[in-house]
Short mmCIF file of C-alpha atoms and ligand atoms in Angstrom, two decimals:
data_model
loop_
_atom_site.label_atom_id
_atom_site.label_comp_id
_atom_site.label_asym_id
_atom_site.label_seq_id
_atom_site.Cartn_x
_atom_site.Cartn_y
_atom_site.Cartn_z
CA UNK A 1 0.17 0.03 0.02
CA UNK A 2 1.49 3.38 -0.99
CA UNK A 3 0.95 6.37 1.10
CA UNK A 4 2.27 10.08 0.92
CA UNK A 5 5.86 10.39 2.47
CA UNK A 6 4.37 12.97 4.73
CA UNK A 7 2.27 11.22 6.89
CA UNK A 8 0.45 7.77 7.52
CA UNK A 9 -2.71 7.18 5.71
CA UNK A 10 -2.39 10.69 3.89
CA UNK A 11 -3.13 9.57 0.20
CA UNK A 12 -1.75 11.86 -2.59
CA UNK A 13 -2.68 12.94 -6.05
CA UNK A 14 -0.49 12.34 -8.88
CA UNK A 15 0.51 15.59 -10.83
CA UNK A 16 2.99 15.67 -13.33
CA UNK A 17 4.52 12.61 -12.03
CA UNK A 18 4.98 13.69 -8.51
CA UNK A 19 2.83 12.54 -5.52
CA UNK A 20 1.21 15.64 -3.85
CA UNK A 21 -1.05 16.35 -1.10
CA UNK A 22 -2.81 19.81 0.36
CA UNK A 23 -3.02 21.28 3.89
CA UNK A 24 -6.58 20.62 3.88
CA UNK A 25 -7.70 17.16 3.47
CA UNK A 26 -10.87 15.17 3.14
CA UNK A 27 -11.27 12.01 5.62
CA UNK A 28 -12.65 8.83 4.25
CA UNK A 29 -14.55 6.47 6.54
CA UNK A 30 -15.56 3.00 5.67
CA UNK A 31 -19.33 2.74 4.93
CA UNK A 32 -19.39 -0.57 6.74
CA UNK A 33 -17.83 0.19 10.07
CA UNK A 34 -17.07 3.76 10.03
CA UNK A 35 -13.15 3.12 10.42
CA UNK A 36 -10.93 5.73 9.03
CA UNK A 37 -9.48 4.47 5.79
CA UNK A 38 -7.16 7.50 5.30
CA UNK A 39 -7.47 11.01 3.92
CA UNK A 40 -7.49 12.53 0.40
CA UNK A 41 -6.18 15.71 -0.73
CA UNK A 42 -8.99 18.76 -1.00
CA UNK A 43 -7.23 20.35 -4.28
CA UNK A 44 -8.02 23.87 -4.95
CA UNK A 45 -8.65 25.68 -8.35
CA UNK A 46 -5.08 26.71 -8.49
CA UNK A 47 -4.01 22.93 -8.06
CA UNK A 48 -6.42 22.13 -11.13
CA UNK A 49 -4.71 24.71 -13.19
CA UNK A 50 -1.25 23.34 -12.53
CA UNK A 51 -2.71 19.74 -13.28
CA UNK A 52 -4.33 20.85 -16.51
CA UNK A 53 -1.15 22.62 -17.62
CA UNK A 54 0.91 19.63 -17.23
CA UNK A 55 -1.65 17.18 -18.76
CA UNK A 56 -1.91 19.43 -21.82
CA UNK A 57 2.06 19.85 -22.25
CA UNK A 58 2.42 16.12 -22.18
CA UNK A 59 0.07 15.15 -24.52
CA UNK A 60 1.98 15.84 -27.68
CA UNK A 61 4.93 13.78 -26.72
CA UNK A 62 2.49 10.84 -25.45
CA UNK A 63 0.98 10.85 -29.01
CA UNK A 64 4.21 10.36 -30.65
CA UNK A 65 4.85 7.23 -28.75
CA UNK A 66 3.96 4.30 -30.82
CA UNK A 67 0.94 2.59 -30.22
CA UNK A 68 2.76 -0.77 -29.73
CA UNK A 69 4.61 0.85 -26.77
CA UNK A 70 1.31 2.56 -25.35
CA UNK A 71 -0.17 -1.34 -25.81
CA UNK A 72 2.94 -2.46 -23.88
CA UNK A 73 2.42 -0.06 -21.11
CA UNK A 74 -1.16 -1.11 -20.79
CA UNK A 75 -0.49 -4.70 -20.61
CA UNK A 76 2.10 -3.88 -17.87
CA UNK A 77 -0.54 -2.16 -15.89
CA UNK A 78 -3.02 -5.00 -16.20
CA UNK A 79 -0.19 -7.41 -14.94
CA UNK A 80 0.37 -5.17 -11.99
CA UNK A 81 -3.40 -4.82 -11.20
CA UNK A 82 -3.61 -8.52 -10.91
CA UNK A 83 -0.50 -8.83 -8.79
CA UNK A 84 -2.05 -6.25 -6.42
CA UNK A 85 -5.55 -7.80 -6.68
CA UNK A 86 -5.45 -9.15 -2.98
CA UNK A 87 -4.75 -5.45 -1.54
CA UNK A 88 -6.99 -3.53 -3.93
CA UNK A 89 -10.00 -5.72 -3.49
CA UNK A 90 -9.59 -5.19 0.35
CA UNK A 91 -9.11 -1.53 0.02
CA UNK A 92 -12.39 -1.38 -2.42
CA UNK A 93 -14.48 -3.54 0.08
CA UNK A 94 -13.56 -1.23 3.01
CA UNK A 95 -14.16 2.03 1.06
CA UNK A 96 -17.42 1.27 -0.96
CA UNK A 97 -18.72 -1.63 1.09
CA UNK A 98 -18.70 -4.10 -1.90
CA UNK A 99 -18.67 -7.71 -0.79
CA UNK A 100 -15.19 -9.18 -1.07
CA UNK A 101 -16.11 -11.44 -4.00
CA UNK A 102 -17.40 -8.62 -6.03
CA UNK A 103 -14.40 -6.66 -5.13
CA UNK A 104 -12.09 -9.15 -6.18
CA UNK A 105 -14.04 -9.56 -9.38
CA UNK A 106 -13.71 -5.83 -10.32
CA UNK A 107 -10.18 -5.97 -10.19
CA UNK A 108 -9.87 -8.89 -12.29
CA UNK A 109 -12.42 -7.64 -14.72
CA UNK A 110 -10.56 -4.31 -14.95
CA UNK A 111 -7.12 -6.20 -15.70
CA UNK A 112 -8.92 -8.05 -18.45
CA UNK A 113 -10.63 -4.73 -19.63
CA UNK A 114 -7.08 -3.10 -19.79
CA UNK A 115 -5.69 -5.95 -21.85
CA UNK A 116 -8.48 -6.17 -24.14
CA UNK A 117 -8.14 -2.23 -24.74
CA UNK A 118 -4.21 -2.55 -25.32
CA UNK A 119 -4.88 -4.79 -28.34
CA UNK A 120 -8.11 -2.85 -29.57
CA UNK A 121 -5.75 0.19 -29.56
CA UNK A 122 -3.39 -1.53 -32.31
CA UNK A 123 -6.55 -1.72 -34.61
CA UNK A 124 -6.67 1.96 -34.81
CA UNK A 125 -7.05 2.36 -38.50
CA UNK A 126 -7.97 5.23 -40.90
CA UNK A 127 -8.65 4.72 -44.62
CA UNK A 128 -7.73 6.13 -48.02
CA UNK A 129 -10.68 7.78 -50.20
CA UNK A 130 -10.48 8.32 -53.87
CA UNK A 131 -11.89 11.53 -55.09
CA UNK A 132 -13.29 10.27 -58.64
CA UNK A 133 -15.92 8.26 -56.99
CA UNK A 134 -17.71 11.61 -56.61
CA UNK A 135 -19.02 13.66 -59.65
CA UNK A 136 -16.60 16.42 -61.08
CA UNK A 137 -13.40 14.81 -59.42
CA UNK A 138 -10.67 13.03 -60.99
CA UNK A 139 -8.18 10.14 -59.98
CA UNK A 140 -5.52 12.65 -58.98
CA UNK A 141 -6.98 13.53 -55.84
CA UNK A 142 -7.25 11.23 -52.59
CA UNK A 143 -7.84 11.60 -48.83
CA UNK A 144 -5.60 9.85 -46.46
CA UNK A 145 -7.68 9.45 -43.26
CA UNK A 146 -6.20 8.62 -39.68
CA UNK A 147 -7.35 8.54 -36.37
CA UNK A 148 -5.71 11.05 -33.98
CA UNK A 149 -6.04 11.84 -30.17
CA UNK A 150 -8.67 14.04 -29.11
CA UNK A 151 -6.22 15.71 -26.69
CA UNK A 152 -6.86 15.99 -23.00
CA UNK A 153 -9.60 13.79 -21.42
CA UNK A 154 -11.34 14.57 -18.07
CA UNK A 155 -12.54 11.09 -16.68
CA UNK A 156 -15.07 11.39 -13.81
CA UNK A 157 -16.15 8.12 -12.15
CA UNK A 158 -18.75 6.96 -9.72
CA UNK A 159 -18.40 5.27 -6.33
CA UNK A 160 -19.71 1.98 -7.27
CA UNK A 161 -16.73 1.11 -9.60
CA UNK A 162 -14.15 3.34 -8.56
CA UNK A 163 -11.30 1.11 -9.95
CA UNK A 164 -13.28 -0.24 -13.26
CA UNK A 165 -15.14 2.65 -14.39
CA UNK A 166 -12.01 4.98 -13.91
CA UNK A 167 -10.03 2.27 -15.79
CA UNK A 168 -12.71 2.02 -18.56
CA UNK A 169 -12.16 5.76 -19.33
CA UNK A 170 -8.26 5.94 -18.72
CA UNK A 171 -7.12 2.97 -20.69
CA UNK A 172 -8.92 3.73 -23.99
CA UNK A 173 -7.91 7.42 -23.67
CA UNK A 174 -4.31 6.59 -23.03
CA UNK A 175 -4.14 3.82 -25.82
CA UNK A 176 -5.73 6.39 -28.30
CA UNK A 177 -2.76 8.84 -27.49
CA UNK A 178 -4.56 11.27 -25.17
CA UNK A 179 -3.35 12.41 -21.37
CA UNK A 180 -5.77 12.11 -18.74
CA UNK A 181 -6.99 13.82 -15.50
CA UNK A 182 -9.04 11.46 -13.42
CA UNK A 183 -11.59 13.04 -11.04
CA UNK A 184 -12.54 10.07 -8.91
CA UNK A 185 -15.41 9.86 -6.70
CA UNK A 186 -14.67 11.16 -3.01
CA UNK A 187 -15.96 7.84 -1.82
CA UNK A 188 -13.75 5.47 -3.75
CA UNK A 189 -11.05 7.93 -4.27
CA UNK A 190 -8.38 5.65 -2.31
CA UNK A 191 -9.17 2.96 -4.62
CA UNK A 192 -8.85 4.97 -7.50
CA UNK A 193 -5.51 6.28 -6.61
CA UNK A 194 -4.18 3.05 -6.21
CA UNK A 195 -5.03 2.43 -9.95
CA UNK A 196 -3.34 5.70 -10.79
CA UNK A 197 -0.32 4.48 -9.01
CA UNK A 198 -0.40 1.22 -11.14
CA UNK A 199 -0.55 3.03 -14.17
CA UNK A 200 2.40 5.27 -13.13
CA UNK A 201 4.41 2.04 -12.37
CA UNK A 202 3.62 0.34 -15.69
CA UNK A 203 5.39 3.59 -17.39
CA UNK A 204 2.78 6.13 -18.25
CA UNK A 205 5.09 9.11 -18.42
CA UNK A 206 4.83 12.11 -15.91
CA UNK A 207 1.79 14.32 -16.70
CA UNK A 208 0.33 11.81 -19.03
CA UNK A 209 -2.02 10.73 -16.27
CA UNK A 210 -2.78 12.77 -13.21
CA UNK A 211 -5.70 12.79 -10.66
CA UNK A 212 -7.49 15.40 -8.72
CA UNK A 213 -9.61 14.96 -5.61
CA UNK A 214 -11.58 17.47 -3.81
CA UNK A 215 -15.07 18.81 -3.28
CA UNK A 216 -16.97 18.88 -6.43
CA UNK A 217 -18.81 21.91 -4.95
CA UNK A 218 -15.24 23.87 -5.14
CA UNK A 219 -13.37 22.32 -8.27
CA UNK A 220 -16.05 20.26 -10.06
CA UNK A 221 -17.39 22.93 -12.33
CA UNK A 222 -14.34 24.65 -12.58
CA UNK A 223 -12.67 21.40 -14.15
CA UNK A 224 -15.38 20.71 -16.51
CA UNK A 225 -15.59 24.35 -17.88
CA UNK A 226 -12.08 24.50 -18.52
CA UNK A 227 -11.07 25.17 -22.26
CA UNK A 228 -8.20 23.04 -22.28
CA UNK A 229 -10.22 20.01 -21.40
CA UNK A 230 -10.96 18.33 -25.09
CA UNK A 231 -13.22 15.53 -23.92
CA UNK A 232 -15.22 14.44 -20.80
CA UNK A 233 -15.89 10.74 -20.04
CA UNK A 234 -18.39 10.95 -17.19
CA UNK A 235 -19.97 8.36 -15.23
CA UNK A 236 -22.64 9.20 -12.59
CA UNK A 237 -26.15 10.34 -11.62
CA UNK A 238 -28.45 11.88 -14.25
CA UNK A 239 -28.65 15.05 -12.06
CA UNK A 240 -24.79 15.64 -11.97
CA UNK A 241 -24.33 14.66 -15.71
CA UNK A 242 -27.12 16.89 -16.96
CA UNK A 243 -25.63 19.84 -14.80
CA UNK A 244 -21.99 19.05 -16.40
CA UNK A 245 -23.52 18.78 -19.98
CA UNK A 246 -25.29 22.18 -19.59
CA UNK A 247 -22.25 24.22 -18.32
CA UNK A 248 -19.37 22.32 -20.26
CA UNK A 249 -19.99 24.20 -23.50
CA UNK A 250 -18.72 22.79 -26.81
CA UNK A 251 -16.65 19.60 -25.62
CA UNK A 252 -17.28 16.21 -26.72
CA UNK A 253 -18.28 13.76 -24.00
CA UNK A 254 -19.75 10.49 -23.16
CA UNK A 255 -22.37 10.52 -20.27
CA UNK A 256 -23.29 7.16 -18.68
CA UNK A 257 -25.97 8.08 -16.08
CA UNK A 258 -28.69 6.51 -13.98
CA UNK A 259 -31.26 3.86 -14.87
CA UNK A 260 -34.47 2.13 -14.13
CA UNK A 261 -34.34 -1.15 -15.68
CA UNK A 262 -37.25 -3.02 -16.13
CA UNK A 263 -37.51 -6.76 -16.30
CA UNK A 264 -40.39 -7.56 -18.59
CA UNK A 265 -41.74 -11.24 -17.74
CA UNK A 266 -44.35 -12.62 -20.39
CA UNK A 267 -46.51 -15.88 -19.48
CA UNK A 268 -44.31 -18.36 -21.22
CA UNK A 269 -41.25 -17.51 -19.51
CA UNK A 270 -39.41 -20.13 -17.37
CA UNK A 271 -40.25 -18.52 -14.14
CA UNK A 272 -37.75 -19.97 -12.15
CA UNK A 273 -34.75 -19.21 -13.88
CA UNK A 274 -36.33 -15.66 -14.51
CA UNK A 275 -36.78 -15.30 -10.55
CA UNK A 276 -33.02 -16.01 -10.12
CA UNK A 277 -31.90 -13.80 -13.01
CA UNK A 278 -34.15 -10.93 -11.32
CA UNK A 279 -33.09 -11.29 -7.93
CA UNK A 280 -29.44 -11.50 -8.76
CA UNK A 281 -30.02 -8.36 -10.96
CA UNK A 282 -31.95 -6.12 -8.39
CA UNK A 283 -30.02 -7.17 -5.45
CA UNK A 284 -26.31 -7.38 -6.10
CA UNK A 285 -24.16 -4.87 -4.43
CA UNK A 286 -27.30 -3.90 -2.72
CA UNK A 287 -28.76 -2.66 -5.95
CA UNK A 288 -26.12 0.14 -6.18
CA UNK A 289 -25.52 -0.62 -10.12
CA UNK A 290 -26.93 1.47 -12.66
CA UNK A 291 -27.93 -1.67 -14.42
CA UNK A 292 -29.56 -3.02 -11.52
CA UNK A 293 -33.13 -4.41 -12.13
CA UNK A 294 -35.31 -1.78 -10.65
CA UNK A 295 -38.70 -2.79 -11.60
CA UNK A 296 -40.56 -5.91 -12.77
CA UNK A 297 -43.51 -5.66 -15.41
CA UNK A 298 -45.18 -9.10 -15.09
CA UNK A 299 -48.20 -9.91 -17.21
CA UNK A 300 -51.29 -10.75 -14.53
CA UNK A 301 -51.62 -14.39 -15.61
CA UNK A 302 -48.13 -15.44 -14.23
CA UNK A 303 -47.75 -12.65 -11.53
CA UNK A 304 -48.80 -14.63 -8.53
CA UNK A 305 -46.44 -17.28 -9.35
CA UNK A 306 -43.50 -15.22 -10.27
CA UNK A 307 -43.72 -13.13 -7.20
CA UNK A 308 -43.67 -15.94 -4.88
CA UNK A 309 -40.68 -17.48 -6.95
CA UNK A 310 -38.94 -14.18 -6.49
CA UNK A 311 -39.57 -14.18 -2.76
CA UNK A 312 -38.20 -17.52 -2.37
CA UNK A 313 -35.01 -16.16 -4.12
CA UNK A 314 -34.88 -12.98 -1.90
CA UNK A 315 -35.21 -15.00 1.25
CA UNK A 316 -31.79 -16.77 0.35
CA UNK A 317 -30.00 -13.55 -0.03
CA UNK A 318 -27.16 -13.14 2.54
CA UNK A 319 -27.31 -10.00 4.61
CA UNK A 320 -24.37 -8.53 6.57
CA UNK A 321 -20.88 -7.06 6.19
CA UNK A 322 -18.73 -6.95 3.00
CA UNK A 323 -16.17 -9.01 4.59
CA UNK A 324 -18.65 -11.67 5.10
CA UNK A 325 -19.31 -12.05 1.19
CA UNK A 326 -22.94 -10.97 1.89
CA UNK A 327 -25.02 -9.91 -1.19
CA UNK A 328 -26.69 -7.30 0.51
CA UNK A 329 -24.32 -4.88 2.65
CA UNK A 330 -24.78 -1.35 4.05
CA UNK A 331 -25.31 1.40 1.42
CA UNK A 332 -22.59 3.77 0.62
CA UNK A 333 -23.87 6.54 3.10
CA UNK A 334 -26.76 7.70 5.28
CA UNK A 335 -28.15 10.11 2.67
CA UNK A 336 -28.42 7.07 0.11
CA UNK A 337 -30.07 4.98 2.64
CA UNK A 338 -32.50 7.60 3.69
CA UNK A 339 -33.60 8.04 0.20
CA UNK A 340 -34.26 4.57 -0.25
CA UNK A 341 -36.22 4.51 3.01
CA UNK A 342 -38.15 7.33 1.78
CA UNK A 343 -39.05 5.49 -1.26
CA UNK A 344 -40.16 2.33 0.71
CA UNK A 345 -42.44 4.33 2.96
CA UNK A 346 -44.23 6.20 0.17
CA UNK A 347 -44.85 2.80 -1.57
CA UNK A 348 -46.30 1.44 1.83
CA UNK A 349 -48.28 4.63 2.32
CA UNK A 350 -49.97 4.43 -1.10
CA UNK A 351 -51.01 0.81 -0.54
CA UNK A 352 -48.05 -1.36 -2.06
CA UNK A 353 -47.94 -5.06 -0.73
CA UNK A 354 -44.89 -5.49 1.24
CA UNK A 355 -43.69 -9.28 0.51
CA UNK A 356 -40.23 -8.95 2.33
CA UNK A 357 -38.04 -6.47 4.02
CA UNK A 358 -38.54 -2.73 5.22
CA UNK A 359 -35.99 -3.27 7.84
CA UNK A 360 -32.88 -1.09 8.38
CA UNK A 361 -29.75 -1.22 10.71
CA UNK A 362 -27.98 1.97 10.20
CA UNK A 363 -27.03 2.24 6.54
CA UNK A 364 -27.94 -1.38 6.11
CA UNK A 365 -31.34 -2.03 4.55
CA UNK A 366 -32.51 -5.49 4.41
CA UNK A 367 -33.67 -6.52 0.95
CA UNK A 368 -37.14 -5.07 0.08
CA UNK A 369 -39.78 -6.46 -2.16
CA UNK A 370 -43.16 -5.09 -3.14
CA UNK A 371 -45.82 -6.52 -5.31
CA UNK A 372 -48.83 -4.71 -6.48
CA UNK A 373 -47.16 -1.50 -7.13
CA UNK A 374 -49.00 1.18 -9.06
CA UNK A 375 -47.85 4.13 -11.16
CA UNK A 376 -48.79 6.66 -8.38
CA UNK A 377 -45.79 5.29 -6.31
CA UNK A 378 -42.48 6.89 -6.58
CA UNK A 379 -40.61 3.55 -6.36
CA UNK A 380 -42.27 2.93 -9.73
CA UNK A 381 -40.28 5.63 -11.47
CA UNK A 382 -37.25 6.91 -9.38
CA UNK A 383 -33.82 5.23 -9.13
CA UNK A 384 -33.37 3.69 -5.79
CA UNK A 385 -29.80 2.87 -5.86
CA UNK A 386 -30.64 0.40 -2.91
CA UNK A 387 -32.10 -3.07 -2.46
CA UNK A 388 -35.67 -2.59 -3.13
CA UNK A 389 -37.68 -4.01 -6.13
CA UNK A 390 -41.31 -3.05 -7.13
CA UNK A 391 -43.39 -5.68 -8.89
CA UNK A 392 -45.72 -3.90 -11.21
CA UNK A 393 -48.62 -6.02 -13.13
CA UNK A 394 -49.62 -5.45 -16.65
CA UNK A 395 -52.19 -6.69 -18.88
CA UNK A 396 -49.96 -7.73 -21.77
CA UNK A 397 -46.59 -7.16 -23.53
CA UNK A 398 -48.02 -4.10 -25.12
CA UNK A 399 -48.82 -2.58 -21.52
CA UNK A 400 -45.39 -3.60 -20.53
CA UNK A 401 -43.56 -1.82 -23.22
CA UNK A 402 -45.65 1.40 -22.75
CA UNK A 403 -44.75 1.62 -18.93
CA UNK A 404 -41.27 0.81 -19.74
CA UNK A 405 -41.03 3.42 -22.15
CA UNK A 406 -42.67 5.90 -19.99
CA UNK A 407 -39.57 6.19 -17.77
CA UNK A 408 -37.39 9.04 -17.84
CA UNK A 409 -34.67 6.51 -18.04
CA UNK A 410 -33.68 4.17 -20.99
CA UNK A 411 -30.35 2.17 -20.10
CA UNK A 412 -31.13 -1.32 -20.39
CA UNK A 413 -34.03 -3.57 -20.04
CA UNK A 414 -34.67 -7.57 -19.73
CA UNK A 415 -37.28 -9.47 -21.65
CA UNK A 416 -37.97 -12.98 -20.27
CA UNK A 417 -39.88 -15.40 -22.70
CA UNK A 418 -39.72 -18.70 -24.68
CA UNK A 419 -41.02 -17.02 -27.73
CA UNK A 420 -38.34 -15.62 -29.89
CA UNK A 421 -40.88 -13.42 -31.75
CA UNK A 422 -42.36 -11.80 -28.87
CA UNK A 423 -38.59 -11.25 -27.45
CA UNK A 424 -37.81 -9.60 -30.69
CA UNK A 425 -41.45 -7.68 -30.69
CA UNK A 426 -40.64 -6.45 -27.19
CA UNK A 427 -37.03 -5.59 -27.62
CA UNK A 428 -37.23 -3.76 -31.06
CA UNK A 429 -39.99 -1.23 -29.16
CA UNK A 430 -37.94 -0.46 -26.14
CA UNK A 431 -36.46 2.78 -25.99
CA UNK A 432 -32.96 1.91 -24.23
CA UNK A 433 -29.24 1.21 -24.86
CA UNK A 434 -29.53 -2.78 -24.93
CA UNK A 435 -32.20 -5.37 -24.32
CA UNK A 436 -31.17 -8.63 -22.66
CA UNK A 437 -33.04 -11.58 -23.48
CA UNK A 438 -33.68 -14.07 -20.64
CA UNK A 439 -30.83 -12.37 -18.76
CA UNK A 440 -30.41 -9.89 -16.10
CA UNK A 441 -29.34 -6.14 -17.31
CA UNK A 442 -25.73 -5.92 -17.28
CA UNK A 443 -22.88 -3.98 -18.86
CA UNK A 444 -20.40 -6.59 -19.47
CA UNK A 445 -18.88 -8.27 -21.27
CA UNK A 446 -16.88 -4.79 -21.67
CA UNK A 447 -16.32 -5.04 -25.48
CA UNK A 448 -19.98 -4.81 -26.14
CA UNK A 449 -21.49 -1.28 -26.75
CA UNK A 450 -22.97 0.14 -23.46
CA UNK A 451 -24.89 3.05 -23.82
CA UNK A 452 -28.00 4.88 -22.36
CA UNK A 453 -30.69 7.23 -24.09
CA UNK A 454 -32.96 9.79 -22.72
CA UNK A 455 -31.85 10.58 -18.97
CA UNK A 456 -29.56 7.64 -18.89
CA UNK A 457 -26.83 9.31 -20.83
CA UNK A 458 -25.18 9.87 -24.24
CA UNK A 459 -22.45 8.42 -26.17
CA UNK A 460 -21.17 4.80 -26.06
CA UNK A 461 -18.88 3.10 -23.94
CA UNK A 462 -17.41 -0.28 -24.57
CA UNK A 463 -13.77 -0.70 -25.68
CA UNK A 464 -13.72 0.01 -29.14
CA UNK A 465 -16.34 2.48 -28.95
CA UNK A 466 -14.47 4.44 -26.11
CA UNK A 467 -11.29 4.62 -28.23
CA UNK A 468 -13.03 5.62 -31.18
CA UNK A 469 -14.98 8.34 -28.83
CA UNK A 470 -11.91 9.78 -27.64
CA UNK A 471 -10.05 9.91 -30.84
CA UNK A 472 -10.73 11.84 -34.16
CA UNK A 473 -10.39 11.71 -37.88
CA UNK A 474 -8.05 13.66 -39.43
CA UNK A 475 -7.63 13.95 -43.38
CA UNK A 476 -4.44 14.72 -45.34
CA UNK A 477 -5.79 15.27 -48.95
CA UNK A 478 -3.40 14.68 -51.92
CA UNK A 479 -3.71 16.26 -55.22
CA UNK A 480 -1.25 15.23 -57.92
CA UNK A 481 -0.95 17.32 -60.91
P1 NAP B 1 -22.72 11.21 -8.71
O1 NAP B 1 -22.94 11.56 -7.25
O2 NAP B 1 -23.25 11.73 -9.97
O3 NAP B 1 -21.08 11.42 -8.94
C1 NAP B 1 -20.25 11.03 -9.91
C2 NAP B 1 -19.11 11.44 -9.94
O4 NAP B 1 -19.22 12.99 -10.47
C3 NAP B 1 -18.29 11.66 -8.59
O5 NAP B 1 -16.86 11.43 -8.88
C4 NAP B 1 -18.58 13.12 -8.35
O6 NAP B 1 -17.45 13.38 -7.45
C5 NAP B 1 -18.50 13.99 -9.35
N1 NAP B 1 -19.12 14.93 -9.32
C6 NAP B 1 -20.27 15.37 -8.70
N2 NAP B 1 -20.45 16.61 -8.98
C7 NAP B 1 -19.62 17.24 -9.79
C8 NAP B 1 -19.40 18.40 -10.70
N3 NAP B 1 -20.16 19.51 -10.46
N4 NAP B 1 -18.52 18.32 -11.36
C9 NAP B 1 -17.70 17.41 -11.82
N5 NAP B 1 -17.80 16.07 -11.02
C10 NAP B 1 -18.73 16.13 -10.16
O7 NAP B 1 -22.90 9.55 -8.73
P2 NAP B 1 -22.29 8.26 -7.77
O8 NAP B 1 -23.25 8.59 -6.48
O9 NAP B 1 -21.04 8.27 -7.69
O10 NAP B 1 -22.88 7.14 -8.50
C11 NAP B 1 -24.24 6.75 -8.45
C12 NAP B 1 -25.03 7.38 -9.93
O11 NAP B 1 -24.36 7.20 -11.02
C13 NAP B 1 -26.24 6.49 -9.81
O12 NAP B 1 -27.27 7.50 -10.26
C14 NAP B 1 -26.04 5.72 -10.86
O13 NAP B 1 -27.28 5.11 -11.74
C15 NAP B 1 -24.95 6.42 -11.88
N6 NAP B 1 -24.16 5.29 -12.46
C16 NAP B 1 -24.38 5.01 -13.71
C17 NAP B 1 -23.56 4.24 -14.34
C18 NAP B 1 -23.57 3.91 -15.90
O14 NAP B 1 -22.69 3.28 -16.49
N7 NAP B 1 -24.68 4.42 -16.42
C19 NAP B 1 -22.84 3.28 -13.90
C20 NAP B 1 -22.53 3.67 -12.48
C21 NAP B 1 -23.19 4.61 -11.78
P3 NAP B 1 -17.77 13.35 -5.77
O15 NAP B 1 -17.87 12.18 -5.26
O16 NAP B 1 -16.49 14.20 -5.13
O17 NAP B 1 -19.08 14.13 -5.46
O1 G3P B 2 -23.45 0.80 -12.31
C1 G3P B 2 -22.23 0.36 -12.91
C2 G3P B 2 -22.52 -0.06 -14.29
O2 G3P B 2 -21.61 0.15 -15.05
C3 G3P B 2 -23.07 -1.55 -14.33
O3 G3P B 2 -22.01 -2.31 -14.53
O4 G3P B 2 -21.33 -4.69 -14.80
O5 G3P B 2 -22.60 -4.04 -12.70
O6 G3P B 2 -23.68 -4.09 -15.13
P1 G3P B 2 -22.31 -3.96 -14.09
#
């Protein structure tokens, strides 16, 4: 575990190859046992100016580094990540309350992600286009089109995957020849700073990768509105994403935001398998996933059977501390737990049928399951980001599609049926980034395109798509007399 040379437990930011801290720091406590994990620097706007200057200056030389060398450095980072998996997964577990097995898989998945990106970066190809295919032009003119870096990428990641969703921005940006500033989530920053250290140790040159931590209220807007930022790659809440999109001005960006993924269950679905998928999709990491299943839309004729099968699975969920490997662990903070409890009480007050849960111990909310949820209840529409699942009964697949599309969100949906025609009928009508057939909604595998529409974001993540988004086409036109 690395620390700043100054004091035990003080983590630093990487700025132009140097680990720096600040007088004012932010204490990071574990959401599971409130133990002090360490402190992170509270950077100022002057610090931001310095970081941007170094990142800007270093980008040109980095883009001159052959892609094969950039790819080699990423492979080294992936190896280091795996070598440090034991330590990193424990930091993750303590810092964001993710159960130990999910923490280990986040680190391993990130190593795989970086490797795949390192190789995909070598396929950054351009093309040559002849002019004479267009009327009025002759063979003596052609365009040599190549992919070039976009410049300086600002990567902003969320608390629930501080390693994976930081690397999913950093690695494609680096292999594309960009320099990067990572703004990690405050609660998750210690984990993310370990990742930054790994990129440095792997050989990413000084200034090419930097990190900035601090109060978003002080440096957030300042960062995103800086004219030297050439791309913003953001993952987080719809509220913050929309705010950034509004103030950032003319800068390309990818926004991966909130979700209210629906699981649509038709009468001929395999209800045992469907119940297992739904419970895993809804309650993993206590529902703190953008792609969590956040509502079930089931046709009346199988609703009773499905809800009792879901209840059976919910009762099997382990509840407790992340160290114990429990699936349902304390939420990230009190504010989040309060919000989820608000949605639960609202549903109860409006007559939802409580099948399980509605129990809280501090930030630990027991898995909660409602049936007979109606559209006047907040839980039908709002993103809880917690272990609560509403079952909404519908007449048929068309009503399910109508309710699914009424959501402000459009990240993913699942449809469970044995009828392939119905599956595609529903999938083709859903306004989302992706539809899973007979599977829970999920982002992986990471080379698949991952995107949201409406309030769930814009642009597309996914290895090849991220590299393309953070590079641009440049033409050199040749006219030979
Ligand atoms: P969040 O509160 O929106 O924060 C996301 C990131 O934005 C954090 O690093 C945060 O820093 C930073 N931030 C906040 N205000 C900012 C500002 N004005 N300028 C620049 N950066 C700012 O989201 P979260 O609580 O970390 O994550 C939960 C939310 O993210 C949920 O809504 C979830 O659905 C969504 N999410 C979506 C995806 C996806 O792929 N679609 C994946 C994961 C999560 P601080 O921590 O310092 O505030
Ligand atoms: O909320 C994180 C989002 O990216 C979902 O990832 O792999 O849990 O579906 P995953």
